[in-house]
Amino acid sequence: MSGRRPAADARLTVDWTACEGRGVCAELLPEVLTTDPWGYPLPAGPGPDGTPRPWPRRDGLPVAPASVADARRAVRMCPRLALRLEEDARRRA
Amino acid sequence: MDLIAASPLWVLARATGVVLLVLLTLVLSLGVATSAGLRLARVPRFAVQLLHRDAALLALALLVVHVGTVVADGYVDVGPLAALVPFTSGYAPVWVGLGALALDLLLALVVTSLLRARLGQRAWRAVHLLAYATWPLAVVHGLGAGTDGTSPWLLGLDAACAALLLAALGVRTATRAARRAEADATAPRRPLTPAGAPR
Amino acid sequence: MTLLPPAPAPTGALLLLPTPAPRLADHVARLGPVPLPAADAVLDVVRAGGLRGRGGAWRSTAAKMDAVRARAARARAARPGRAPLVAANAAEGEPASGKDAALATASPHLVLDGLQLAARAVGAEHAVVHGHPGPALDALAAAAAERAPHDPVPVRLVAVPRAYVAGQETAVARAAEGGPALPRPRPRDGAPAEVAGAPALVLNVETLARLALTVRGLPAPGPLVTVSAPDLPPRALELRPGARVRDALAAADADLPGRTRAVLVGGYAGTWLTADAALDRELSPEGLAPVGASPGAGVLLAATTGTCVLATTAAVVRYLADSSARQCGPCWRGLPHLAGLVEELAAGRGGPEGLARLREAVGLVVGRGACAHPDGAASTVASALAAVPDDVAAHLAGRCAEVRP
Ligand code: HEM
Ligand code: SF4
Ligand code: SF4
């Protein structure tokens, strides 16, 4: 799995009806995700004036090439299979 | 019977059986901890889940040794087929059959888990809940088929394993109840009666 | 909900809200029988007329029909006999909206004309009318029974309990299958809702009425809105084309524009604008876009002098929190949290630290749910904080500048 070429443009989406806020994803992908007070994933890093960075609903959360391997691992390990990583080859136009 | 008279293979079969009992208990307890989203001391959640998986893989490997030694030893009449197909053994068909059933289930659990992303959460989970049948099958198999399955120290080990598993289930129930109570605190405070501009 | 009778439009005859509501014979005598051209001809007219959805999203109706037709062709190829469904959506979950009920009561035949045309456009073989029990659904039911002998596509009624999310497109599809009227995740973002493997064309009743007028070659009526204020129950109004926010408020109550401090435009999941920013804007997506708002389902909620914008916002957000379908964690945990913090601010408690937590709570719900419900609440709160900074400052000091005890 980890031998695949890293994607230039990968985006992470969450099925919010499936996610139970276990926070496994944030543990595995700290450079991309943190957790909110209830354990649900949240974009890491500060947003506008100290507020959380908003989650990009339409396009998903961008994942830098260096983090794609970790992101794939998070997708595989989410206990609810609630995460999806869209890599550019598979992206809708 | 005494150990000296037994063949080395038979000793290995019994030893792996005992280790398997403990290991399987750990696999289930770690699975329960995973599904409760529990951290064990400083161990992060994903690591608990990885421990769960690795213990399961180790258990499967050890089970191959366990069954292989019994079959190879030839001390009792258990053929390779009887180890896989329940209730076909010449020796203690019921007790060995339960073990074969547990082996089949364990194999199914591991294979479906390795293919979880392809199977989808629903199908995987339906199979995964069979884990709760696997453990008692294995324990009863050990009590009945083992040479000294009912010896006091083994009964004591069984009891300790059962206690660990029950403790894990208890902690999970408590965690879930706490979460549910927190959720109820956010439930609608008043009936939903739309009334135009709120006043 | 208590609805005032529709007020007369300032100019011209009412196309959407005639009084009294015509029976079939009068309707046909007034507008002529509904022409039912071929599917492609209906689509051409829809495209040329630039029809857009009036349920709140303003999506192009032609694009929606195209998507359903494409999906239906694929569904038929996979399993012959799977025809798409059309639905007239009269479920008005938005508490401050009453225009769909008023329209369905006043012009049920116009809506049902539109339903037949929509069925024609996508090749549907059955149709449903989806709504909450009440006079509007009764009017549609009576009209449907009256015209059943003439309608090419049979119409079935689906009555669902009143709920904020019951009018979501996927909820309409689910109810048509006999399930609960709750949203479900779509196959893909923007894909048509589906009923038992076939696509469903779900159109708001106002969209259908406009479709029936467009196909007849009649001029497009002006906006249909619902105006309310703390001392004014929701009132449905048909305005002249090009009407501004000021005209809508004045049509509801002549001195309303003068005593309005701020307007929540678009409904509970809308945008607060100060009176200065809002009043002279045209009531259209284009007219309101420069100030960051949209007419949504045509809802205007005025905060008049003596009412607290923040208290109104608190009530709105609490209502939205209570309306969560409780399927997505950040929505059912985040919205009550958000509502609690707005209530604190409105009560003059919390102080600057509470305000910081409130801003954080807004960020916590944006984009994080299977539907846009949490985003709507976030928009209402964020726009309130931006529109009335002086009120916010006064509340931080522990008092409300508008409402004095
Ligand atoms: C490669 C092997 C395995 C993997 C990757 C794996 C993975 C998982 C995961 C991700 C969960 C969490 C489910 C949730 O959160 O809903 C879980 C739960 C569990 N697993 Fe496994 N598992 C494996 C093998 C096994 C085996 C062999 C057993 C037992 C014989 C087992 C017993 C359990 C139990 C009892 C639970 C708790 C189930 C519940 O009540 O929800 N697992 N496992
Ligand atoms: S690991 Fe999965 S279930 Fe857990 S918080 Fe992340 S997305 Fe949600
Ligand atoms: S976001 Fe909220 S209202 Fe929408 S589906 Fe999820 S829980 Fe339901």
Coordinates of N, CA and C in Angstrom, one line a residue, chain A residues 16-17 36-38 40-42 49 51-55 57-58 92, chain C residues 327-330 333-334 359-360 364 366-372 375:
Chain A
W16 N -19.7 12.0 8.1 CA -20.0 12.4 9.5 C -21.1 11.6 10.1
T17 N -21.9 10.9 9.3 CA -22.9 10.0 9.9 C -22.3 8.8 10.5
D36 N -11.9 18.0 17.9 CA -12.7 19.1 18.6 C -12.9 18.6 20.0
P37 N -13.7 19.4 20.8 CA -13.9 19.0 22.2 C -14.5 17.6 22.4
W38 N -15.2 17.1 21.3 CA -15.9 15.8 21.4 C -15.2 14.7 20.8
Y40 N -14.2 14.6 17.5 CA -14.4 14.5 16.0 C -13.2 15.3 15.3
P41 N -12.8 14.8 14.1 CA -11.7 15.4 13.5 C -11.9 16.9 13.0
L42 N -10.8 17.7 13.1 CA -10.9 19.1 12.8 C -9.6 19.4 12.1
D49 N -8.2 34.5 13.2 CA -8.1 35.0 14.5 C -8.4 34.0 15.6
T51 N -9.7 31.2 15.8 CA -10.8 30.3 15.7 C -10.4 29.0 15.0
P52 N -11.1 27.9 15.1 CA -10.7 26.7 14.3 C -10.8 27.0 12.8
R53 N -9.9 26.2 12.1 CA -10.0 26.3 10.7 C -11.2 25.6 10.2
P54 N -12.1 26.3 9.4 CA -13.3 25.7 8.9 C -13.0 24.5 8.0
W55 N -13.9 23.5 8.1 CA -13.8 22.3 7.3 C -14.3 22.5 5.9
R57 N -16.2 21.8 3.1 CA -17.2 20.8 2.9 C -17.2 20.2 1.4
R58 N -17.1 21.1 0.5 CA -17.3 20.7 -0.9 C -16.1 19.8 -1.4
R92 N -13.3 13.6 -9.0 CA -14.2 14.0 -10.0 C -13.7 15.3 -10.6
Chain C
Q327 N -27.7 12.8 13.4 CA -26.9 11.8 12.8 C -25.4 12.0 12.7
C328 N -25.0 13.3 12.8 CA -23.6 13.6 12.7 C -23.2 14.3 13.9
G329 N -22.1 13.8 14.5 CA -21.6 14.3 15.8 C -21.4 15.8 15.9
P330 N -20.6 16.4 15.0 CA -20.4 17.8 15.2 C -21.7 18.6 15.1
R333 N -23.8 17.7 18.6 CA -23.1 18.2 19.8 C -22.7 19.7 19.7
G334 N -22.3 20.1 18.4 CA -21.8 21.4 18.2 C -23.0 22.5 18.3
R359 N -17.1 32.5 19.0 CA -16.5 32.5 17.7 C -15.9 31.2 17.4
E360 N -15.3 30.6 18.4 CA -14.7 29.3 18.2 C -15.8 28.2 17.9
L364 N -16.4 25.5 14.7 CA -16.5 24.1 15.0 C -17.6 23.4 14.2
V366 N -18.9 24.6 11.1 CA -18.9 24.8 9.6 C -18.4 23.6 8.8
G367 N -19.2 23.2 7.9 CA -18.7 22.2 6.9 C -18.7 20.8 7.5
R368 N -19.2 20.6 8.8 CA -19.0 19.3 9.4 C -20.3 18.6 9.7
G369 N -20.9 18.2 8.6 CA -22.2 17.4 8.7 C -22.5 16.9 7.4
A370 N -23.4 15.9 7.3 CA -23.8 15.3 6.1 C -24.7 16.2 5.2
C371 N -25.4 17.2 5.9 CA -26.1 18.2 5.2 C -25.6 19.6 5.7
A372 N -26.2 20.6 5.1 CA -25.7 22.0 5.4 C -26.3 22.6 6.6
D375 N -24.0 24.5 8.9 CA -23.5 25.7 8.2 C -24.5 26.9 8.3

